[in-house]
Coordinates of C-alpha atoms in Angstrom, one line a residue:
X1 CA 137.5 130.9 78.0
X2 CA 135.7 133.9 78.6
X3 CA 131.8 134.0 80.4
X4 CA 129.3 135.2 77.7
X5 CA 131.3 134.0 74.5
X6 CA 130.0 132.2 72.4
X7 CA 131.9 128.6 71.4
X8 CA 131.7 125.2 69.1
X9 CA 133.2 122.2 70.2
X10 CA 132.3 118.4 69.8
X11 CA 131.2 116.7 73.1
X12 CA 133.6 113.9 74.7
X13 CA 131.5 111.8 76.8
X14 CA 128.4 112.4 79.4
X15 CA 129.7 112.3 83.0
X16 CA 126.5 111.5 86.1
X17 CA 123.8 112.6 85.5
X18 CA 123.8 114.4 82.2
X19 CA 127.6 116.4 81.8
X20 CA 128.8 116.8 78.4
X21 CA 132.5 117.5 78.5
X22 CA 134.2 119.1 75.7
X23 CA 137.2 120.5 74.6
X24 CA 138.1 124.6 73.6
X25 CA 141.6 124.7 73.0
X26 CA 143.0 123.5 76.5
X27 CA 139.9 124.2 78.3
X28 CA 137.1 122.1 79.5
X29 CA 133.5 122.9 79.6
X30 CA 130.1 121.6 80.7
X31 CA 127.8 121.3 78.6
X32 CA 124.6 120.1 80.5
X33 CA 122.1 117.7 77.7
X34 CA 124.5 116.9 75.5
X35 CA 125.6 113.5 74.0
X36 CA 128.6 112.0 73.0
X37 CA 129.8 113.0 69.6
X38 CA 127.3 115.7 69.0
X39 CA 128.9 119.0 67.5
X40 CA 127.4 122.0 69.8
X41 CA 127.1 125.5 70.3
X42 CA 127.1 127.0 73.3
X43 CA 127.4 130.7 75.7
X44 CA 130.2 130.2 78.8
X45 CA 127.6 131.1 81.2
X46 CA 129.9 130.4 84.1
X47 CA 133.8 130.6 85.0
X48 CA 135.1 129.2 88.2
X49 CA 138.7 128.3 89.4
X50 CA 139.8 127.2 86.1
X51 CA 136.2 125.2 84.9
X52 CA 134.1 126.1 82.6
X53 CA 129.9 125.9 82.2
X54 CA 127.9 126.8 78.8
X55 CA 124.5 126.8 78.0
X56 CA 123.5 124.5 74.8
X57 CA 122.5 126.6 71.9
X58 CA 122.4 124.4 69.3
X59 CA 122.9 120.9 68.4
X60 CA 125.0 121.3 64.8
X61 CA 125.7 117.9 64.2
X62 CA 124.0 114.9 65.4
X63 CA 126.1 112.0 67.2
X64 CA 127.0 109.4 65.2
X65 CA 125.6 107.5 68.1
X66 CA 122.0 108.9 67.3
X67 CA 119.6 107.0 65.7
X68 CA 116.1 109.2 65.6
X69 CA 113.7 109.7 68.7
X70 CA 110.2 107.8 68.6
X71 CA 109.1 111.0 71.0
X72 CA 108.0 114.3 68.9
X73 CA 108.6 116.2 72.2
X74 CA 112.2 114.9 72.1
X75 CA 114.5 118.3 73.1
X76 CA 112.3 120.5 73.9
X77 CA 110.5 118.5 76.9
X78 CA 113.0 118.3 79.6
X79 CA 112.3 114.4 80.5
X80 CA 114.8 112.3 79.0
X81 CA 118.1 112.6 77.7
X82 CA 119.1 109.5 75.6
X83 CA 115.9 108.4 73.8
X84 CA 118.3 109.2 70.3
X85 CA 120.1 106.8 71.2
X86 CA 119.9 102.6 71.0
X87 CA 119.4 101.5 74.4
X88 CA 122.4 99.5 74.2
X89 CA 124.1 102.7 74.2
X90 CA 122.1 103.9 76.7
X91 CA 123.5 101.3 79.2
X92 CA 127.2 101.8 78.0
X93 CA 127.1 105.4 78.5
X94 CA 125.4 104.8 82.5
X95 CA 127.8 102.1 83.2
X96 CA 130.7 103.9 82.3
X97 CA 128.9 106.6 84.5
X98 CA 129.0 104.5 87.4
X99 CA 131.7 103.1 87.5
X100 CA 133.8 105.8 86.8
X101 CA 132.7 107.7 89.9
X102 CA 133.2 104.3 92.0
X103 CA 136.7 104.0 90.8
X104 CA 137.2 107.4 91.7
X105 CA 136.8 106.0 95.9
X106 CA 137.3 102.8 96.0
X107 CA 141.0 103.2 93.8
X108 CA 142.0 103.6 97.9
X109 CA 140.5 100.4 98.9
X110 CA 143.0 98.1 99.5
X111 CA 141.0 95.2 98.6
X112 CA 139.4 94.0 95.1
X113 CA 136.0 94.3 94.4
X114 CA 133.5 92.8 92.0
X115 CA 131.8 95.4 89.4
X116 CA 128.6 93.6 87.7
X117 CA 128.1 95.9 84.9
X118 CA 124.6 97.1 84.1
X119 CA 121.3 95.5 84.2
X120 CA 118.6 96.5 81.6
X121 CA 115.1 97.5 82.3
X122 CA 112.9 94.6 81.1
X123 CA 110.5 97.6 79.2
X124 CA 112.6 100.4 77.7
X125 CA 109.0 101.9 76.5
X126 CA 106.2 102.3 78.7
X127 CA 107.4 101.4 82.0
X128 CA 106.9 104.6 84.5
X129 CA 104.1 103.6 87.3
X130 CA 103.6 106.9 88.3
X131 CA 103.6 110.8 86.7
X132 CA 103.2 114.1 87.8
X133 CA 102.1 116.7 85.1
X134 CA 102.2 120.2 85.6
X135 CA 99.5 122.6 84.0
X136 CA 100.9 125.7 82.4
X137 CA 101.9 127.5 79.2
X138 CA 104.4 126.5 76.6
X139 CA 104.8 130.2 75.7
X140 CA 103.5 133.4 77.7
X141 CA 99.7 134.2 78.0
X142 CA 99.7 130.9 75.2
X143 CA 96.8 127.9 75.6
X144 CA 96.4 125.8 78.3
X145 CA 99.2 122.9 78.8
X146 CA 99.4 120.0 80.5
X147 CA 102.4 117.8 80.8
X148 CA 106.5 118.5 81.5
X149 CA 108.3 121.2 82.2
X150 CA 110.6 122.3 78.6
X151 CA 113.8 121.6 78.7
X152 CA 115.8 124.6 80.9
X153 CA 112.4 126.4 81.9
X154 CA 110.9 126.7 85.5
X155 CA 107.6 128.3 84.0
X156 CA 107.2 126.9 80.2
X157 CA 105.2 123.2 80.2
X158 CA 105.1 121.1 77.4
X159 CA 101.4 119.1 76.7
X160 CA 103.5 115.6 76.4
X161 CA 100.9 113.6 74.4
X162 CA 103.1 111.5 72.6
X163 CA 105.5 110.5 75.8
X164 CA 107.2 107.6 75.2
X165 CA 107.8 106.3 78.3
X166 CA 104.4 106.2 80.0
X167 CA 101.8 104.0 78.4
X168 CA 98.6 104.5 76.4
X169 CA 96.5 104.7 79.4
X170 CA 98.4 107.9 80.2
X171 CA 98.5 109.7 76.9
X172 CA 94.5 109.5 77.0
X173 CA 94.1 111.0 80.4
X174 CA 96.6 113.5 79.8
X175 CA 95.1 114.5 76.5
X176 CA 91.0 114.7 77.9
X177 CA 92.3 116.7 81.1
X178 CA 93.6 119.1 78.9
X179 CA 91.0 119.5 76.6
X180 CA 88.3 119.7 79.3
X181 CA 89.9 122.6 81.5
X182 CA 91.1 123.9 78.0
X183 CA 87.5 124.9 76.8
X184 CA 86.6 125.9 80.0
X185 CA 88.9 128.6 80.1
X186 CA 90.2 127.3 83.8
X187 CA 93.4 129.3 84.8
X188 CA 96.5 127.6 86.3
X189 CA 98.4 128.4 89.0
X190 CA 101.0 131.3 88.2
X191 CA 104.2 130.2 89.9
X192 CA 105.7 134.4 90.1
X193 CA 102.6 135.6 90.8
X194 CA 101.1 133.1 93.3
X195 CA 97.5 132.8 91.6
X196 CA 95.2 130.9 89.6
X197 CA 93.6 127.6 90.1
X198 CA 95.2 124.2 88.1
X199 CA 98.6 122.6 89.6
X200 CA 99.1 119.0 88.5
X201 CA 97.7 115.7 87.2
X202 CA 99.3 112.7 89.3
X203 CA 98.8 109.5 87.4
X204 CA 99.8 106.4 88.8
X205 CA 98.9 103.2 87.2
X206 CA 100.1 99.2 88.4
X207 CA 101.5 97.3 85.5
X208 CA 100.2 94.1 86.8
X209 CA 96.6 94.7 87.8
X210 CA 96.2 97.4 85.6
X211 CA 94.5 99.6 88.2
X212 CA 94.9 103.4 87.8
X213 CA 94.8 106.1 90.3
X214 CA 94.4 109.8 89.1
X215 CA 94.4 113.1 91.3
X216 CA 93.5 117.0 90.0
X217 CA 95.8 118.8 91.9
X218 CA 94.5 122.6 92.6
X219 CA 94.5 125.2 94.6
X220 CA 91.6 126.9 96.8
X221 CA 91.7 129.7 94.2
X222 CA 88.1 128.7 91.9
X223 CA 87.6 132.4 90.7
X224 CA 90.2 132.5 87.2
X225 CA 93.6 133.4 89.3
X226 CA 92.5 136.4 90.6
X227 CA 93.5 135.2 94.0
X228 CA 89.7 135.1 95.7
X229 CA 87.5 132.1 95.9
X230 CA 84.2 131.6 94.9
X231 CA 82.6 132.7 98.4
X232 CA 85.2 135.6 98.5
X233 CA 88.0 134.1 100.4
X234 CA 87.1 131.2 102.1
X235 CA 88.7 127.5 101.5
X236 CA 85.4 126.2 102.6
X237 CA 81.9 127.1 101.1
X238 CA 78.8 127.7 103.5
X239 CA 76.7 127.3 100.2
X240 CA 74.9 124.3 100.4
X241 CA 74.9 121.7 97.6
X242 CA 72.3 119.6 96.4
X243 CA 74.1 116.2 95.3
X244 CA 71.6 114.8 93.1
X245 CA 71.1 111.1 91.4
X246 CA 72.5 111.8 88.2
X247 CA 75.5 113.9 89.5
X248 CA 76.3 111.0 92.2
X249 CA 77.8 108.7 89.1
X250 CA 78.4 105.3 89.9
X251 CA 77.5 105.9 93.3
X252 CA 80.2 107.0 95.2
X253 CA 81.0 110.6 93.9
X254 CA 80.7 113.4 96.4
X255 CA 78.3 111.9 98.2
X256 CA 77.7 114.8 100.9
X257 CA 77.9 118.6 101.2
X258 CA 80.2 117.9 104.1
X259 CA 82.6 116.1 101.9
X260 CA 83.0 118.7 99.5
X261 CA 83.0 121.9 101.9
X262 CA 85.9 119.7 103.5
X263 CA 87.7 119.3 100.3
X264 CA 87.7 123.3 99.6
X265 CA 84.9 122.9 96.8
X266 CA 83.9 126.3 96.4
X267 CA 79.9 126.0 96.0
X268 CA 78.2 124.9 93.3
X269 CA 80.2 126.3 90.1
X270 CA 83.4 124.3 91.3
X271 CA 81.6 121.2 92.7
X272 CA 79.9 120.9 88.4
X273 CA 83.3 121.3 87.4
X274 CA 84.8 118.7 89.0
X275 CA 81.9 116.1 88.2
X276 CA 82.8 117.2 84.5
X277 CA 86.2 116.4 85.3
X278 CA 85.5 112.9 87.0
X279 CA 82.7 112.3 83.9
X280 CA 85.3 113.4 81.3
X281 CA 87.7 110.4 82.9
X282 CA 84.5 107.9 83.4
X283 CA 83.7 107.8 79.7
X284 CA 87.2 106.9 79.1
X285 CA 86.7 103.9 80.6
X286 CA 83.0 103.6 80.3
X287 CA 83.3 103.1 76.3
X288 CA 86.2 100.8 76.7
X289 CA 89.4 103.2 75.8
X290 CA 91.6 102.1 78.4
X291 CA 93.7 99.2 79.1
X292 CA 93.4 99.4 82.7
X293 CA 90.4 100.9 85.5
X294 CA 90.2 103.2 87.7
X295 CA 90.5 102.9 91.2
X296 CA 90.3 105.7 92.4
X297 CA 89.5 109.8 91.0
X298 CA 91.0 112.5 93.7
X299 CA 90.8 116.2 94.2
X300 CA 93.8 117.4 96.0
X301 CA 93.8 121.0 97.5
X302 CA 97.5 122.3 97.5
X303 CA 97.9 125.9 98.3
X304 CA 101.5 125.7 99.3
X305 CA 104.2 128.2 97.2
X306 CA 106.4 125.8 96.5
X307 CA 106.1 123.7 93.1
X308 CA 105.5 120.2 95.0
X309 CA 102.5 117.7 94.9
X310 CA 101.3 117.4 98.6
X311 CA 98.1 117.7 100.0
X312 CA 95.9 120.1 102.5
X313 CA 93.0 118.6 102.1
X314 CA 91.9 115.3 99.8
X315 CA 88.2 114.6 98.3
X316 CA 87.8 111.2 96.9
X317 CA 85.5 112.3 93.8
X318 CA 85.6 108.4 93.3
X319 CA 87.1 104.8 94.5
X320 CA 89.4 105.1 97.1
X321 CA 92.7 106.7 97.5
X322 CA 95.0 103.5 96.8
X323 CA 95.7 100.8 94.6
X324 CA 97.2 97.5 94.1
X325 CA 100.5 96.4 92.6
X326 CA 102.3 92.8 92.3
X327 CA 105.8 92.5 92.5
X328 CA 108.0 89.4 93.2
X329 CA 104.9 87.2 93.9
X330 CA 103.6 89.9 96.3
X331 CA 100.9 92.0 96.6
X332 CA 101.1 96.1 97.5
X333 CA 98.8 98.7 98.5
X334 CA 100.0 101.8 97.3
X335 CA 98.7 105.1 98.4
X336 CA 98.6 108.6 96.9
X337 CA 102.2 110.0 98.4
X338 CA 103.8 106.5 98.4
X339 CA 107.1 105.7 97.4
X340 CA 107.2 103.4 95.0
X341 CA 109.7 102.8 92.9
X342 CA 108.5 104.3 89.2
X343 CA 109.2 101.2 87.4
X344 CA 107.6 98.2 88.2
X345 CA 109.7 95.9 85.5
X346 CA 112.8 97.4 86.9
X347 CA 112.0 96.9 90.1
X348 CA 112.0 93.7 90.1
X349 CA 115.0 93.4 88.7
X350 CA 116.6 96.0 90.8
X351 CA 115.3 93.7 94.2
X352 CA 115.9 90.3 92.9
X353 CA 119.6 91.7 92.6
X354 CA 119.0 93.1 96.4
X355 CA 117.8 89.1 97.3
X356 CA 120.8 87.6 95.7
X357 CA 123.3 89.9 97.7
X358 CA 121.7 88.7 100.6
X359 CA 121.4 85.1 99.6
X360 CA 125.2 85.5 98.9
X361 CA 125.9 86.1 102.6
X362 CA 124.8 82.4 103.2
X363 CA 122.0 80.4 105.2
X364 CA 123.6 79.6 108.1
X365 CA 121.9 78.2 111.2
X366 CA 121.9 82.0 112.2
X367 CA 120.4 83.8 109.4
X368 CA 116.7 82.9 110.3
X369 CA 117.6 84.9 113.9
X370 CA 118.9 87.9 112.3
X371 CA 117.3 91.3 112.6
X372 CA 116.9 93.3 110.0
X373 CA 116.7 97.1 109.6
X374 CA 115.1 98.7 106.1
X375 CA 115.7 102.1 106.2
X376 CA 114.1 104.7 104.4
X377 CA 111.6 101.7 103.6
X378 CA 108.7 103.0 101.2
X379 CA 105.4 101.1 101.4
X380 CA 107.9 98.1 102.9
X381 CA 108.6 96.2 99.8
X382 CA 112.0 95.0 100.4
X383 CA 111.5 94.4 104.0
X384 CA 108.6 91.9 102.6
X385 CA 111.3 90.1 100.7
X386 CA 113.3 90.2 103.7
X387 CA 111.1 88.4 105.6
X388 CA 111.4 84.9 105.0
X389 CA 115.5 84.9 105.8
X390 CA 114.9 86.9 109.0
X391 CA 113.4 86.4 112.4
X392 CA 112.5 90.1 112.2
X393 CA 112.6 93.4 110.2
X394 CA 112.3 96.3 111.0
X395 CA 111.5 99.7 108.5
X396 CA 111.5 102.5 109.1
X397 CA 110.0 105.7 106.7
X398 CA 109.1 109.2 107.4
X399 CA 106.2 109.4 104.5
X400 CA 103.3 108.1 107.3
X401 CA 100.9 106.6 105.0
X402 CA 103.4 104.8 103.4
X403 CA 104.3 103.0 106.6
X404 CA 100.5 102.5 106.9
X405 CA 100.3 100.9 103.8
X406 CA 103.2 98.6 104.3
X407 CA 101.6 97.6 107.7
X408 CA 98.8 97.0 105.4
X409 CA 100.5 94.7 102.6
X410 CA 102.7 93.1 105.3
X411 CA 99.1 91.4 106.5
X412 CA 98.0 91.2 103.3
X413 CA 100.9 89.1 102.2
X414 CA 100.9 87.2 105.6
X415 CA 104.0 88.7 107.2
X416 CA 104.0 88.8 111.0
X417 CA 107.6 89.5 111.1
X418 CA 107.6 93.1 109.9
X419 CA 107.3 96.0 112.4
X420 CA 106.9 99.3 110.2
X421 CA 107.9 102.8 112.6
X422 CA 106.8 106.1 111.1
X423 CA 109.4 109.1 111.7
X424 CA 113.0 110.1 110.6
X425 CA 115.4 107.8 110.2
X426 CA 118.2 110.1 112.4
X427 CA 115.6 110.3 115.2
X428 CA 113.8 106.3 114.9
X429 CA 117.5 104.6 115.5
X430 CA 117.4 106.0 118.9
X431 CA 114.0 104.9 120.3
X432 CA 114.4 100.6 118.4
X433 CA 115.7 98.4 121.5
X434 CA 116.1 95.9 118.9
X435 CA 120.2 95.4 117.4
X436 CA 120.6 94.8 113.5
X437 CA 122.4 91.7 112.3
X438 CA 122.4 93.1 108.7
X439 CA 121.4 96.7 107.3
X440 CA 119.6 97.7 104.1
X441 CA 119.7 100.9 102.9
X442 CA 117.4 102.9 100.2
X443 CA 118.1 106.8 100.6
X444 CA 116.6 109.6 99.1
X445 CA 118.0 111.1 95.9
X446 CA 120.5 112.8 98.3
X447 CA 121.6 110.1 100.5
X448 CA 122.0 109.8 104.1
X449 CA 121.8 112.5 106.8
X450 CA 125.3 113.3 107.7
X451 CA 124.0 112.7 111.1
X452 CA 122.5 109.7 110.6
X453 CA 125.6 108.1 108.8
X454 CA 127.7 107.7 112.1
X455 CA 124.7 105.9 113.8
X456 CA 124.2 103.8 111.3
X457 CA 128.3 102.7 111.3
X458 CA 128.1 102.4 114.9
X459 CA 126.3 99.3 114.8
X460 CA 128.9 97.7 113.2
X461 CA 126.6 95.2 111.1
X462 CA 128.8 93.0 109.6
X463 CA 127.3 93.3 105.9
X464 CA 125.2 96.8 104.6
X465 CA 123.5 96.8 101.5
X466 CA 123.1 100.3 100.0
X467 CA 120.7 101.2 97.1
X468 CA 121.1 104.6 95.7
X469 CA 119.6 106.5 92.9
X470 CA 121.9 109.1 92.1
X471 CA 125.4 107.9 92.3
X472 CA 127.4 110.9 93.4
X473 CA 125.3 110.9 96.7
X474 CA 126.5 106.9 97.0
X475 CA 129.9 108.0 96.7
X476 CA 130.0 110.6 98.6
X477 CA 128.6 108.2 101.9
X478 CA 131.0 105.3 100.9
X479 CA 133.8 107.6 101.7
X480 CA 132.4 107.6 105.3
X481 CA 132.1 104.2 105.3
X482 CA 135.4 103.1 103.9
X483 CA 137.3 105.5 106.5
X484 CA 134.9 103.7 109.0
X485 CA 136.4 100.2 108.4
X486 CA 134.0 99.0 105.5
X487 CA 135.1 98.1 102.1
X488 CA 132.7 97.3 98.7
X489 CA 132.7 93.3 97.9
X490 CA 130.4 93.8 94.7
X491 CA 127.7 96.5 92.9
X492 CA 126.1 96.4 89.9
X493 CA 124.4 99.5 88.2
X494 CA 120.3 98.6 87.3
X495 CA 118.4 100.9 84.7
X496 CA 115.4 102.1 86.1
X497 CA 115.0 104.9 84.0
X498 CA 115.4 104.4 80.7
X499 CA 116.0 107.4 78.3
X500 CA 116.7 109.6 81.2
X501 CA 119.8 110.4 83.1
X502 CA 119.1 108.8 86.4
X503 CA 119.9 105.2 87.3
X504 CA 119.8 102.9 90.3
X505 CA 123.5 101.3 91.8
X506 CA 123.3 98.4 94.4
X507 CA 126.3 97.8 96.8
X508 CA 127.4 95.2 99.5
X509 CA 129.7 96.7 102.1
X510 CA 131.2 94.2 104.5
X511 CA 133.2 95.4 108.1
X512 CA 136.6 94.4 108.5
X513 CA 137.5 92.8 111.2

């Protein structure tokens, strides 16, 4: 198989997160958003040590699998993978995912294990809590975008008004965004050439309470991209402006110069655009459009190069910068940057699974005097549902307002047994005096620091509970922990994601003794 040439073949099977293996002959390739069955063309665009990767061309022949996408941005928008396919199949192909790459390390455990299958999201359709458009193009120098990046493009956005997997309540903000910045002629930010004004649309929204939180994301750049603000070059006017009645709506919105100098508002021009930004979102709910409310409106200044949401400054055009979710019979304050996970239904399934593992270990006269540590623990969810089968747990988080939050819901909810600690988890275990008695464990995409592994081990916690979303970063961190005297008692896969390639696995490690 030669790099370059061009090839047909008809895809295998989809291996974590979304590898199409096919046959040429007696060679392999990759063939990245494919799905099993389908017929494909595709260029060898890489040849190493005997392995093969092409780029997809062309889809020639549907999978038999395939039953039609409800999404009209289906293939070219780079979101989900299976949505052509019955979520039934769906879950097949991610269990088979799984536990494929489990059998792969624990084949060398000497004991048995227990494999659960898959669990299904409750809502297949509509279920994401939280999105982050991008503005852009969908073709060079084309009209304004808003939405997700295409499929195989860094630059090229997609305005995703018919997304499937986000609610109503999204598709309507999305779509008056756009067309408000659209016929203003606003610029975006050019990622090459470092200019221009629009970056994102976050929109996060609770499935329970129905409260929304929405935040422009832009840079200090008002003037059209051409790299200078409105005051030539400051982030901070010295223009003063007059905030009157009618542009102070609902009685909250920029309610002094101060505010808005602090939030890089570059005089008056950029100040009446966002009011015509928070007015445009307003009416939405004003004339009874949306499901939910708003609680909060934000203007975010991010001048960073990279392509990330984060803040340098934050202007609360209205509300407040948080909202409420219910999960499990408790009650979270979520803020901008927290983690939460993206799918409220599945996240209750994916922690009532985490509560039975524990529940499995038995209430012995000891388990109300255990310690427990929640690592990498978000706005504190699980260590919440922790709470009532320990005498204390302790989480730790490096995102601080999360940890301020969880403080916050911990109260809320009546919890006086949760400590929350702010920082790394690799530098946090050294400075807690308290030892664990059990371990739960909810890494970033790419699992634990390789130097936070070993500290973790060396407690030597009879039982660890590890949730992962991305599998091969699980795998790769059991292998420390099997070779450290662990072995896997049970997991079960849990679709948080439907239609896209990613999915949650839940494991209980116990220590040999």
């Amino acid at each position: 198989m030669k790099k370059g040439q061009v090839y047909e073949a008809t895809v295998e099977r989809v291996d974590f997160p979304n590898k199409g293996i096919a046959g040429v002959g007696e060679d392999t390739v990759i063939v990245k958003n494919s799905l099993p069955g389908q017929k494909v063309k595709f260029q060898v665009n890489k040849v190493r040590k005997g392995k093969a990767e092409g780029r997809l061309l062309e889809v020639l022949e549907k999978s038999p699998l395939e039953t039609g996408s409800p999404c009209s941005h289906f293939g070219v928008c780079g979101g989900c993978t299976y949505i052509s396919l019955p979520y039934k199949e769906q879950l097949r192909i991610k269990e088979e995912q799984v536990k494929g790459l489990l059998d792969g390390v624990l084949g060398r455990q000497e004991d048995t294990w227990l494999w659960e299958g898959i669990k299904g999201s409750p809502a297949a359709y509509e279920y994401r809590n939280k999105m982050e458009f991008s503005f852009g193009d969908e073709v060079k120098d084309g009209p304004l975008s808003l939405g997700m990046h295409k499929r195989g493009s860094f630059y090229d956005v997609v305005t995703v008004e018919d997304c499937q997997i986000v609610d109503a309540d999204y598709r309507l903000i999305l779509k008056a965004v756009r067309d408000y910045f659209a016929e203003l002629g606003t610029s975006y930010y050019h990622r090459i050439r470092h200019t221009g004004y629009l970056r994102h649309l976050l929109v996060r929204k609770a499935v329970r309470t129905g409260e929304i939180l929405v935040a422009l994301v832009t840079t200090s750049q008002w003037e059209n991209g051409d790299g200078a603000t409105a005051n030539g070059g400051s982030a901070c006017c010295e223009e003063a402006v007059e905030v009157s009645a009618e542009d102070d709506l609902k009685g909250n919105a920029c309610h002094e110069m101060e505010q808005v100098c602090r939030a890089g508002c570059n005089g008056r021009a950029e100040y009446e655009v966002l009011q015509g930004f928070l007015s445009t979102l307003l009416e939405l709910e004003n004339n009874g459009r949306l499901q939910g409310r708003f609680a909060g409106i934000l203007h975010i200044v991010n001048d960073s190069q990279a392509d990330v949401v984060q803040s340098d400054c934050t202007q609360v055009l209205y509300g407040q910068e948080f909202f409420y979710e219910e999960l499990l019979g408790l009650r979270f304050k979520i803020s901008t940057f927290s983690f939460f996970q993206t799918n409220s239904y599945g996240a209750e399934v994916l922690y009532e699974t985490v509560r039975e593992y524990v529940g499995s270990l038995g209430q012995t006269d000891s388990a109300a005097d255990r310690v427990v540590y929640d690592l990498y623990s978000g706005t504190g969810t699980i260590a919440q549902l922790m709470a009532p089968v320990a005498e204390k747990v302790i989480g730790v988080e490096i995102v601080e307002e999360a940890v301020e939050a969880a403080r916050k819901n911990a109260a809320d909810n009546g919890l006086d047994n949760c400590e929350f600690l702010a920082g790394d988890v690799l530098k946090v275990l050294d400075e807690i005096s308290e030892k664990p008695d059990l371990i739960i464990l909810d890494p970033p995409r790419d699992g634990i620091h390789p130097k936070a592994l070993p500290k973790i081990i060396r407690y030597g916690v009879e039982h660890i509970i590890y949730i992962s979303c991305k599998p091969t970063s699980l795998v790769r961190d059991l292998e420390t922990f099997l070779a450290c005297g662990y072995r896997v008692e049970r997991a079960a896969a849990v679709d948080q994601f439907p239609w896209t390639a990613n999915v949650e696995t839940v494991v209980l490690l116990s220590h040999r003794n």
